[in-house]
């Protein structure tokens, strides 16, 4: 057995990485095509506020992150549908608001501690068996929702107005998608950290869009790109002693550059 | 499937119009864009809507499609108030090509056409054999079946337009609404496009509403003409429009139509 598989924490790291690496890019393809990539980053910062509250209260920080991200998702969608704010403005307010709450709560808790840093930059080797179960369940929720509503999500992504004319519940589907992003962000933050979460969601998707010949293949390619970079990144972090999160995102960018240079010209 | 098109149609005065607008107005930020527009679209009509830029043509379409709520007046589709209307698969919409989708969108022609069938197939259900068959037929009707696996963004504007028509036809709509569908489409493709519309209207009995600036083409093809300039200036057959001088008036008053005639 290779050395990397001899340790329980590395086994858990690879398992968690594989699961997150499957979920994140699926959501990413929809977000990138709808020009909503910034939502992932925004919800990650809102989730950080939840992590801070969780750490302050001594609760499970992932639960805090999930609650905060879901509230943020609903809030963003409401502001967008009511139309009082443009999508971008709503996102900017939530992003900075989430960060502000986090900073204040951290201050109340007496400053930064190690626990918080693992959420900021990711700590894949700190994944506990409990985290694996959380990732598995939340991941199945996300993939299940996409599988069941695949054709509806495609329709609103390709042409939202056309979907509306057809009589599809566009508002409901938009809210669902944002909620799925919130769940994905919470799942992904464990491995790449809140600061790099949107990279894991967006970069494999963008790479796949350069190569795909139809929508279904775009989803599969995004998952493939993501799995390659996540597993390679974790392996590199083990043998080269570098942070996994950084290695994963840099690997993803390299793959994107390769696809852009060598892929079909369009 | 529609049964109305297979049997000879009996015209009665009492027949429910496909769409009916009564004293419809609409304001953007306090500015009246549409004022007191009343219009009846009967089954089998091919209605052309013309008017200068900013005349409210697209706004009118969006109101008919339920995308905008009128500030006053009533809109009925197939006899039902548009706010209560749920039978949306009877209506299909072909937007201006430019606003429809991104050039790099990774969708095949077949996937695009299938997306017109989502509501009909049922929320959360998988597409079934009749859905695939309908998409295949719709592509055949517009002559794009050989391109079914091509990436939508790699087609010419005219071909993309035909794919969008196939997407609209795949739900067998009774009413097809088109907003400046030939913008950016070359002359040959335009000709094919209008002969396709002609077939849909005359042979398949689909009611068509077409917004266009191309007054020359439109007045040859349509059965009804509406001239819109915030209010409804004229509504009747193209021949009447010619006789009454409404067309000539529009020609004279507006350089925009001349500019588009090549």
PDB file of N, CA, C and O in Angstrom, chain A residues 187-256:
ATOM      1  N   UNK A 187     -20.062  22.445   2.582  1.00  0.00           N
ATOM      2  CA  UNK A 187     -19.373  21.168   2.418  1.00  0.00           C
ATOM      3  C   UNK A 187     -17.923  21.402   1.971  1.00  0.00           C
ATOM      4  O   UNK A 187     -16.991  20.764   2.455  1.00  0.00           O
ATOM      5  N   UNK A 188     -17.751  22.337   1.053  1.00  0.00           N
ATOM      6  CA  UNK A 188     -16.431  22.544   0.444  1.00  0.00           C
ATOM      7  C   UNK A 188     -15.465  23.267   1.374  1.00  0.00           C
ATOM      8  O   UNK A 188     -14.255  23.103   1.275  1.00  0.00           O
ATOM      9  N   UNK A 189     -15.995  24.065   2.291  1.00  0.00           N
ATOM     10  CA  UNK A 189     -15.096  24.885   3.117  1.00  0.00           C
ATOM     11  C   UNK A 189     -14.191  24.022   3.986  1.00  0.00           C
ATOM     12  O   UNK A 189     -13.107  24.436   4.367  1.00  0.00           O
ATOM     13  N   UNK A 190     -14.632  22.803   4.280  1.00  0.00           N
ATOM     14  CA  UNK A 190     -13.831  21.910   5.122  1.00  0.00           C
ATOM     15  C   UNK A 190     -12.504  21.583   4.447  1.00  0.00           C
ATOM     16  O   UNK A 190     -11.502  21.359   5.106  1.00  0.00           O
ATOM     17  N   UNK A 191     -12.521  21.536   3.121  1.00  0.00           N
ATOM     18  CA  UNK A 191     -11.306  21.074   2.452  1.00  0.00           C
ATOM     19  C   UNK A 191     -10.448  22.209   1.913  1.00  0.00           C
ATOM     20  O   UNK A 191      -9.261  22.233   2.147  1.00  0.00           O
ATOM     21  N   UNK A 192     -11.041  23.159   1.214  1.00  0.00           N
ATOM     22  CA  UNK A 192     -10.196  24.250   0.706  1.00  0.00           C
ATOM     23  C   UNK A 192     -10.309  25.505   1.558  1.00  0.00           C
ATOM     24  O   UNK A 192      -9.589  26.471   1.332  1.00  0.00           O
ATOM     25  N   UNK A 193     -11.217  25.496   2.527  1.00  0.00           N
ATOM     26  CA  UNK A 193     -11.365  26.684   3.353  1.00  0.00           C
ATOM     27  C   UNK A 193     -12.281  27.691   2.698  1.00  0.00           C
ATOM     28  O   UNK A 193     -12.497  27.669   1.487  1.00  0.00           O
ATOM     29  N   UNK A 194     -12.818  28.565   3.529  1.00  0.00           N
ATOM     30  CA  UNK A 194     -13.796  29.535   3.038  1.00  0.00           C
ATOM     31  C   UNK A 194     -13.226  30.447   1.965  1.00  0.00           C
ATOM     32  O   UNK A 194     -13.890  30.790   1.001  1.00  0.00           O
ATOM     33  N   UNK A 195     -11.971  30.796   2.099  1.00  0.00           N
ATOM     34  CA  UNK A 195     -11.392  31.762   1.166  1.00  0.00           C
ATOM     35  C   UNK A 195     -11.211  31.194  -0.239  1.00  0.00           C
ATOM     36  O   UNK A 195     -11.144  31.933  -1.208  1.00  0.00           O
ATOM     37  N   UNK A 196     -11.118  29.865  -0.363  1.00  0.00           N
ATOM     38  CA  UNK A 196     -10.871  29.280  -1.684  1.00  0.00           C
ATOM     39  C   UNK A 196     -12.049  28.426  -2.172  1.00  0.00           C
ATOM     40  O   UNK A 196     -11.977  27.790  -3.223  1.00  0.00           O
ATOM     41  N   UNK A 197     -13.134  28.449  -1.420  1.00  0.00           N
ATOM     42  CA  UNK A 197     -14.283  27.612  -1.762  1.00  0.00           C
ATOM     43  C   UNK A 197     -14.815  27.899  -3.162  1.00  0.00           C
ATOM     44  O   UNK A 197     -15.078  26.981  -3.940  1.00  0.00           O
ATOM     45  N   UNK A 198     -14.958  29.177  -3.481  1.00  0.00           N
ATOM     46  CA  UNK A 198     -15.561  29.484  -4.782  1.00  0.00           C
ATOM     47  C   UNK A 198     -14.648  29.026  -5.914  1.00  0.00           C
ATOM     48  O   UNK A 198     -15.119  28.705  -6.999  1.00  0.00           O
ATOM     49  N   UNK A 199     -13.344  28.959  -5.654  1.00  0.00           N
ATOM     50  CA  UNK A 199     -12.425  28.459  -6.678  1.00  0.00           C
ATOM     51  C   UNK A 199     -12.744  27.007  -7.014  1.00  0.00           C
ATOM     52  O   UNK A 199     -12.764  26.612  -8.175  1.00  0.00           O
ATOM     53  N   UNK A 200     -13.025  26.218  -5.985  1.00  0.00           N
ATOM     54  CA  UNK A 200     -13.318  24.800  -6.197  1.00  0.00           C
ATOM     55  C   UNK A 200     -14.634  24.633  -6.957  1.00  0.00           C
ATOM     56  O   UNK A 200     -14.821  23.684  -7.718  1.00  0.00           O
ATOM     57  N   UNK A 201     -15.542  25.577  -6.751  1.00  0.00           N
ATOM     58  CA  UNK A 201     -16.833  25.502  -7.435  1.00  0.00           C
ATOM     59  C   UNK A 201     -16.712  25.997  -8.881  1.00  0.00           C
ATOM     60  O   UNK A 201     -17.264  25.416  -9.803  1.00  0.00           O
ATOM     61  N   UNK A 202     -15.944  27.064  -9.067  1.00  0.00           N
ATOM     62  CA  UNK A 202     -15.952  27.762 -10.353  1.00  0.00           C
ATOM     63  C   UNK A 202     -14.923  27.215 -11.353  1.00  0.00           C
ATOM     64  O   UNK A 202     -15.242  27.007 -12.529  1.00  0.00           O
ATOM     65  N   UNK A 203     -13.681  26.984 -10.900  1.00  0.00           N
ATOM     66  CA  UNK A 203     -12.604  26.704 -11.862  1.00  0.00           C
ATOM     67  C   UNK A 203     -12.823  25.414 -12.674  1.00  0.00           C
ATOM     68  O   UNK A 203     -12.698  25.447 -13.902  1.00  0.00           O
ATOM     69  N   UNK A 204     -13.170  24.290 -12.050  1.00  0.00           N
ATOM     70  CA  UNK A 204     -13.407  23.099 -12.890  1.00  0.00           C
ATOM     71  C   UNK A 204     -14.552  23.314 -13.882  1.00  0.00           C
ATOM     72  O   UNK A 204     -14.496  22.821 -15.011  1.00  0.00           O
ATOM     73  N   UNK A 205     -15.555  24.067 -13.454  1.00  0.00           N
ATOM     74  CA  UNK A 205     -16.688  24.334 -14.346  1.00  0.00           C
ATOM     75  C   UNK A 205     -16.238  25.137 -15.561  1.00  0.00           C
ATOM     76  O   UNK A 205     -16.578  24.813 -16.700  1.00  0.00           O
ATOM     77  N   UNK A 206     -15.448  26.168 -15.326  1.00  0.00           N
ATOM     78  CA  UNK A 206     -14.981  26.997 -16.434  1.00  0.00           C
ATOM     79  C   UNK A 206     -14.117  26.175 -17.387  1.00  0.00           C
ATOM     80  O   UNK A 206     -14.197  26.324 -18.608  1.00  0.00           O
ATOM     81  N   UNK A 207     -13.304  25.289 -16.822  1.00  0.00           N
ATOM     82  CA  UNK A 207     -12.463  24.427 -17.659  1.00  0.00           C
ATOM     83  C   UNK A 207     -13.330  23.539 -18.545  1.00  0.00           C
ATOM     84  O   UNK A 207     -13.095  23.434 -19.752  1.00  0.00           O
ATOM     85  N   UNK A 208     -14.354  22.946 -17.950  1.00  0.00           N
ATOM     86  CA  UNK A 208     -15.216  22.035 -18.707  1.00  0.00           C
ATOM     87  C   UNK A 208     -15.959  22.773 -19.825  1.00  0.00           C
ATOM     88  O   UNK A 208     -16.145  22.233 -20.912  1.00  0.00           O
ATOM     89  N   UNK A 209     -16.334  24.019 -19.559  1.00  0.00           N
ATOM     90  CA  UNK A 209     -17.091  24.770 -20.569  1.00  0.00           C
ATOM     91  C   UNK A 209     -16.250  25.031 -21.816  1.00  0.00           C
ATOM     92  O   UNK A 209     -16.778  25.260 -22.894  1.00  0.00           O
ATOM     93  N   UNK A 210     -14.930  25.003 -21.653  1.00  0.00           N
ATOM     94  CA  UNK A 210     -14.055  25.188 -22.812  1.00  0.00           C
ATOM     95  C   UNK A 210     -14.049  23.972 -23.722  1.00  0.00           C
ATOM     96  O   UNK A 210     -13.684  24.063 -24.880  1.00  0.00           O
ATOM     97  N   UNK A 211     -14.386  22.820 -23.165  1.00  0.00           N
ATOM     98  CA  UNK A 211     -14.196  21.574 -23.899  1.00  0.00           C
ATOM     99  C   UNK A 211     -15.501  20.890 -24.300  1.00  0.00           C
ATOM    100  O   UNK A 211     -15.532  20.128 -25.256  1.00  0.00           O
ATOM    101  N   UNK A 212     -16.584  21.168 -23.576  1.00  0.00           N
ATOM    102  CA  UNK A 212     -17.785  20.338 -23.709  1.00  0.00           C
ATOM    103  C   UNK A 212     -18.503  20.567 -25.027  1.00  0.00           C
ATOM    104  O   UNK A 212     -18.486  21.659 -25.582  1.00  0.00           O
ATOM    105  N   UNK A 213     -19.168  19.507 -25.527  1.00  0.00           N
ATOM    106  CA  UNK A 213     -19.935  19.604 -26.761  1.00  0.00           C
ATOM    107  C   UNK A 213     -21.432  19.592 -26.494  1.00  0.00           C
ATOM    108  O   UNK A 213     -22.233  19.777 -27.386  1.00  0.00           O
ATOM    109  N   UNK A 214     -21.798  19.328 -25.271  1.00  0.00           N
ATOM    110  CA  UNK A 214     -23.188  19.519 -24.866  1.00  0.00           C
ATOM    111  C   UNK A 214     -23.223  19.696 -23.354  1.00  0.00           C
ATOM    112  O   UNK A 214     -22.197  19.599 -22.683  1.00  0.00           O
ATOM    113  N   UNK A 215     -24.416  19.961 -22.827  1.00  0.00           N
ATOM    114  CA  UNK A 215     -24.519  20.333 -21.417  1.00  0.00           C
ATOM    115  C   UNK A 215     -24.186  19.171 -20.492  1.00  0.00           C
ATOM    116  O   UNK A 215     -23.486  19.317 -19.496  1.00  0.00           O
ATOM    117  N   UNK A 216     -24.696  18.000 -20.846  1.00  0.00           N
ATOM    118  CA  UNK A 216     -24.450  16.829 -20.014  1.00  0.00           C
ATOM    119  C   UNK A 216     -22.953  16.546 -19.906  1.00  0.00           C
ATOM    120  O   UNK A 216     -22.429  16.289 -18.829  1.00  0.00           O
ATOM    121  N   UNK A 217     -22.280  16.629 -21.043  1.00  0.00           N
ATOM    122  CA  UNK A 217     -20.841  16.350 -20.998  1.00  0.00           C
ATOM    123  C   UNK A 217     -20.104  17.442 -20.236  1.00  0.00           C
ATOM    124  O   UNK A 217     -19.074  17.185 -19.624  1.00  0.00           O
ATOM    125  N   UNK A 218     -20.648  18.674 -20.253  1.00  0.00           N
ATOM    126  CA  UNK A 218     -20.015  19.737 -19.473  1.00  0.00           C
ATOM    127  C   UNK A 218     -20.014  19.369 -17.986  1.00  0.00           C
ATOM    128  O   UNK A 218     -19.015  19.563 -17.279  1.00  0.00           O
ATOM    129  N   UNK A 219     -21.136  18.820 -17.519  1.00  0.00           N
ATOM    130  CA  UNK A 219     -21.211  18.416 -16.107  1.00  0.00           C
ATOM    131  C   UNK A 219     -20.195  17.314 -15.798  1.00  0.00           C
ATOM    132  O   UNK A 219     -19.457  17.388 -14.818  1.00  0.00           O
ATOM    133  N   UNK A 220     -20.147  16.296 -16.651  1.00  0.00           N
ATOM    134  CA  UNK A 220     -19.223  15.183 -16.400  1.00  0.00           C
ATOM    135  C   UNK A 220     -17.774  15.638 -16.451  1.00  0.00           C
ATOM    136  O   UNK A 220     -16.943  15.230 -15.632  1.00  0.00           O
ATOM    137  N   UNK A 221     -17.472  16.488 -17.436  1.00  0.00           N
ATOM    138  CA  UNK A 221     -16.080  16.954 -17.553  1.00  0.00           C
ATOM    139  C   UNK A 221     -15.690  17.799 -16.351  1.00  0.00           C
ATOM    140  O   UNK A 221     -14.548  17.729 -15.883  1.00  0.00           O
ATOM    141  N   UNK A 222     -16.621  18.613 -15.868  1.00  0.00           N
ATOM    142  CA  UNK A 222     -16.318  19.439 -14.705  1.00  0.00           C
ATOM    143  C   UNK A 222     -15.988  18.551 -13.510  1.00  0.00           C
ATOM    144  O   UNK A 222     -15.027  18.805 -12.771  1.00  0.00           O
ATOM    145  N   UNK A 223     -16.768  17.495 -13.335  1.00  0.00           N
ATOM    146  CA  UNK A 223     -16.505  16.570 -12.225  1.00  0.00           C
ATOM    147  C   UNK A 223     -15.137  15.905 -12.414  1.00  0.00           C
ATOM    148  O   UNK A 223     -14.347  15.797 -11.469  1.00  0.00           O
ATOM    149  N   UNK A 224     -14.850  15.492 -13.646  1.00  0.00           N
ATOM    150  CA  UNK A 224     -13.566  14.847 -13.909  1.00  0.00           C
ATOM    151  C   UNK A 224     -12.399  15.792 -13.611  1.00  0.00           C
ATOM    152  O   UNK A 224     -11.445  15.421 -12.916  1.00  0.00           O
ATOM    153  N   UNK A 225     -12.475  17.017 -14.121  1.00  0.00           N
ATOM    154  CA  UNK A 225     -11.400  18.002 -13.867  1.00  0.00           C
ATOM    155  C   UNK A 225     -11.226  18.205 -12.373  1.00  0.00           C
ATOM    156  O   UNK A 225     -10.100  18.263 -11.853  1.00  0.00           O
ATOM    157  N   UNK A 226     -12.343  18.327 -11.685  1.00  0.00           N
ATOM    158  CA  UNK A 226     -12.307  18.612 -10.267  1.00  0.00           C
ATOM    159  C   UNK A 226     -11.688  17.444  -9.495  1.00  0.00           C
ATOM    160  O   UNK A 226     -10.827  17.636  -8.633  1.00  0.00           O
ATOM    161  N   UNK A 227     -12.093  16.216  -9.814  1.00  0.00           N
ATOM    162  CA  UNK A 227     -11.564  15.052  -9.101  1.00  0.00           C
ATOM    163  C   UNK A 227     -10.057  14.924  -9.318  1.00  0.00           C
ATOM    164  O   UNK A 227      -9.302  14.660  -8.382  1.00  0.00           O
ATOM    165  N   UNK A 228      -9.628  15.155 -10.557  1.00  0.00           N
ATOM    166  CA  UNK A 228      -8.195  15.075 -10.847  1.00  0.00           C
ATOM    167  C   UNK A 228      -7.430  16.081  -9.994  1.00  0.00           C
ATOM    168  O   UNK A 228      -6.438  15.740  -9.334  1.00  0.00           O
ATOM    169  N   UNK A 229      -7.910  17.339  -9.978  1.00  0.00           N
ATOM    170  CA  UNK A 229      -7.138  18.354  -9.252  1.00  0.00           C
ATOM    171  C   UNK A 229      -7.216  18.152  -7.747  1.00  0.00           C
ATOM    172  O   UNK A 229      -6.221  18.341  -7.046  1.00  0.00           O
ATOM    173  N   UNK A 230      -8.379  17.751  -7.242  1.00  0.00           N
ATOM    174  CA  UNK A 230      -8.508  17.571  -5.786  1.00  0.00           C
ATOM    175  C   UNK A 230      -7.618  16.428  -5.318  1.00  0.00           C
ATOM    176  O   UNK A 230      -6.840  16.586  -4.358  1.00  0.00           O
ATOM    177  N   UNK A 231      -7.692  15.289  -5.995  1.00  0.00           N
ATOM    178  CA  UNK A 231      -6.907  14.137  -5.550  1.00  0.00           C
ATOM    179  C   UNK A 231      -5.410  14.385  -5.763  1.00  0.00           C
ATOM    180  O   UNK A 231      -4.577  14.057  -4.899  1.00  0.00           O
ATOM    181  N   UNK A 232      -5.064  15.009  -6.885  1.00  0.00           N
ATOM    182  CA  UNK A 232      -3.653  15.328  -7.124  1.00  0.00           C
ATOM    183  C   UNK A 232      -3.154  16.342  -6.094  1.00  0.00           C
ATOM    184  O   UNK A 232      -2.023  16.233  -5.585  1.00  0.00           O
ATOM    185  N   UNK A 233      -3.993  17.312  -5.775  1.00  0.00           N
ATOM    186  CA  UNK A 233      -3.602  18.332  -4.808  1.00  0.00           C
ATOM    187  C   UNK A 233      -3.357  17.748  -3.426  1.00  0.00           C
ATOM    188  O   UNK A 233      -2.383  18.100  -2.754  1.00  0.00           O
ATOM    189  N   UNK A 234      -4.248  16.850  -3.010  1.00  0.00           N
ATOM    190  CA  UNK A 234      -4.084  16.231  -1.689  1.00  0.00           C
ATOM    191  C   UNK A 234      -2.830  15.369  -1.665  1.00  0.00           C
ATOM    192  O   UNK A 234      -2.042  15.395  -0.710  1.00  0.00           O
ATOM    193  N   UNK A 235      -2.614  14.627  -2.748  1.00  0.00           N
ATOM    194  CA  UNK A 235      -1.413  13.791  -2.832  1.00  0.00           C
ATOM    195  C   UNK A 235      -0.147  14.654  -2.780  1.00  0.00           C
ATOM    196  O   UNK A 235       0.812  14.354  -2.045  1.00  0.00           O
ATOM    197  N   UNK A 236      -0.170  15.741  -3.563  1.00  0.00           N
ATOM    198  CA  UNK A 236       0.992  16.636  -3.582  1.00  0.00           C
ATOM    199  C   UNK A 236       1.237  17.222  -2.199  1.00  0.00           C
ATOM    200  O   UNK A 236       2.393  17.337  -1.754  1.00  0.00           O
ATOM    201  N   UNK A 237       0.145  17.563  -1.515  1.00  0.00           N
ATOM    202  CA  UNK A 237       0.327  18.171  -0.197  1.00  0.00           C
ATOM    203  C   UNK A 237       0.980  17.185   0.768  1.00  0.00           C
ATOM    204  O   UNK A 237       1.765  17.572   1.621  1.00  0.00           O
ATOM    205  N   UNK A 238       0.667  15.913   0.601  1.00  0.00           N
ATOM    206  CA  UNK A 238       1.225  14.897   1.481  1.00  0.00           C
ATOM    207  C   UNK A 238       2.723  14.702   1.236  1.00  0.00           C
ATOM    208  O   UNK A 238       3.532  14.711   2.158  1.00  0.00           O
ATOM    209  N   UNK A 239       3.102  14.576  -0.040  1.00  0.00           N
ATOM    210  CA  UNK A 239       4.498  14.264  -0.336  1.00  0.00           C
ATOM    211  C   UNK A 239       5.378  15.497  -0.335  1.00  0.00           C
ATOM    212  O   UNK A 239       6.571  15.413  -0.063  1.00  0.00           O
ATOM    213  N   UNK A 240       4.816  16.643  -0.691  1.00  0.00           N
ATOM    214  CA  UNK A 240       5.644  17.862  -0.787  1.00  0.00           C
ATOM    215  C   UNK A 240       5.520  18.725   0.459  1.00  0.00           C
ATOM    216  O   UNK A 240       6.182  19.773   0.554  1.00  0.00           O
ATOM    217  N   UNK A 241       4.618  18.317   1.364  1.00  0.00           N
ATOM    218  CA  UNK A 241       4.404  19.076   2.589  1.00  0.00           C
ATOM    219  C   UNK A 241       4.000  20.522   2.298  1.00  0.00           C
ATOM    220  O   UNK A 241       4.625  21.473   2.775  1.00  0.00           O
ATOM    221  N   UNK A 242       2.985  20.693   1.456  1.00  0.00           N
ATOM    222  CA  UNK A 242       2.425  22.026   1.184  1.00  0.00           C
ATOM    223  C   UNK A 242       0.934  21.974   1.533  1.00  0.00           C
ATOM    224  O   UNK A 242       0.358  20.889   1.598  1.00  0.00           O
ATOM    225  N   UNK A 243       0.297  23.135   1.747  1.00  0.00           N
ATOM    226  CA  UNK A 243      -1.130  23.112   2.084  1.00  0.00           C
ATOM    227  C   UNK A 243      -1.975  22.558   0.928  1.00  0.00           C
ATOM    228  O   UNK A 243      -1.791  22.948  -0.231  1.00  0.00           O
ATOM    229  N   UNK A 244      -2.887  21.632   1.256  1.00  0.00           N
ATOM    230  CA  UNK A 244      -3.698  20.980   0.230  1.00  0.00           C
ATOM    231  C   UNK A 244      -4.581  21.983  -0.523  1.00  0.00           C
ATOM    232  O   UNK A 244      -4.705  21.914  -1.741  1.00  0.00           O
ATOM    233  N   UNK A 245      -5.183  22.925   0.216  1.00  0.00           N
ATOM    234  CA  UNK A 245      -6.124  23.837  -0.432  1.00  0.00           C
ATOM    235  C   UNK A 245      -5.454  24.612  -1.558  1.00  0.00           C
ATOM    236  O   UNK A 245      -5.966  24.692  -2.673  1.00  0.00           O
ATOM    237  N   UNK A 246      -4.288  25.162  -1.254  1.00  0.00           N
ATOM    238  CA  UNK A 246      -3.554  25.920  -2.271  1.00  0.00           C
ATOM    239  C   UNK A 246      -3.157  25.038  -3.441  1.00  0.00           C
ATOM    240  O   UNK A 246      -3.290  25.434  -4.613  1.00  0.00           O
ATOM    241  N   UNK A 247      -2.693  23.824  -3.133  1.00  0.00           N
ATOM    242  CA  UNK A 247      -2.267  22.909  -4.196  1.00  0.00           C
ATOM    243  C   UNK A 247      -3.438  22.564  -5.112  1.00  0.00           C
ATOM    244  O   UNK A 247      -3.296  22.519  -6.341  1.00  0.00           O
ATOM    245  N   UNK A 248      -4.619  22.357  -4.519  1.00  0.00           N
ATOM    246  CA  UNK A 248      -5.798  21.992  -5.317  1.00  0.00           C
ATOM    247  C   UNK A 248      -6.185  23.130  -6.268  1.00  0.00           C
ATOM    248  O   UNK A 248      -6.384  22.929  -7.474  1.00  0.00           O
ATOM    249  N   UNK A 249      -6.258  24.339  -5.724  1.00  0.00           N
ATOM    250  CA  UNK A 249      -6.700  25.463  -6.545  1.00  0.00           C
ATOM    251  C   UNK A 249      -5.671  25.775  -7.636  1.00  0.00           C
ATOM    252  O   UNK A 249      -6.024  26.021  -8.794  1.00  0.00           O
ATOM    253  N   UNK A 250      -4.378  25.723  -7.274  1.00  0.00           N
ATOM    254  CA  UNK A 250      -3.349  25.968  -8.292  1.00  0.00           C
ATOM    255  C   UNK A 250      -3.404  24.901  -9.377  1.00  0.00           C
ATOM    256  O   UNK A 250      -3.272  25.204 -10.572  1.00  0.00           O
ATOM    257  N   UNK A 251      -3.614  23.642  -8.973  1.00  0.00           N
ATOM    258  CA  UNK A 251      -3.748  22.564  -9.954  1.00  0.00           C
ATOM    259  C   UNK A 251      -4.928  22.826 -10.889  1.00  0.00           C
ATOM    260  O   UNK A 251      -4.832  22.623 -12.097  1.00  0.00           O
ATOM    261  N   UNK A 252      -6.029  23.297 -10.311  1.00  0.00           N
ATOM    262  CA  UNK A 252      -7.218  23.598 -11.116  1.00  0.00           C
ATOM    263  C   UNK A 252      -6.938  24.687 -12.132  1.00  0.00           C
ATOM    264  O   UNK A 252      -7.377  24.615 -13.287  1.00  0.00           O
ATOM    265  N   UNK A 253      -6.186  25.697 -11.700  1.00  0.00           N
ATOM    266  CA  UNK A 253      -5.866  26.799 -12.619  1.00  0.00           C
ATOM    267  C   UNK A 253      -4.955  26.310 -13.748  1.00  0.00           C
ATOM    268  O   UNK A 253      -5.122  26.687 -14.910  1.00  0.00           O
ATOM    269  N   UNK A 254      -3.995  25.440 -13.398  1.00  0.00           N
ATOM    270  CA  UNK A 254      -3.107  24.869 -14.424  1.00  0.00           C
ATOM    271  C   UNK A 254      -3.917  24.101 -15.466  1.00  0.00           C
ATOM    272  O   UNK A 254      -3.704  24.234 -16.677  1.00  0.00           O
ATOM    273  N   UNK A 255      -4.861  23.305 -14.983  1.00  0.00           N
ATOM    274  CA  UNK A 255      -5.694  22.513 -15.892  1.00  0.00           C
ATOM    275  C   UNK A 255      -6.512  23.434 -16.794  1.00  0.00           C
ATOM    276  O   UNK A 255      -6.665  23.193 -17.994  1.00  0.00           O
ATOM    277  N   UNK A 256      -7.026  24.513 -16.210  1.00  0.00           N
ATOM    278  CA  UNK A 256      -7.797  25.485 -16.990  1.00  0.00           C
ATOM    279  C   UNK A 256      -6.928  26.107 -18.077  1.00  0.00           C
ATOM    280  O   UNK A 256      -7.326  26.217 -19.243  1.00  0.00           O
TER     281      UNK A 256
END
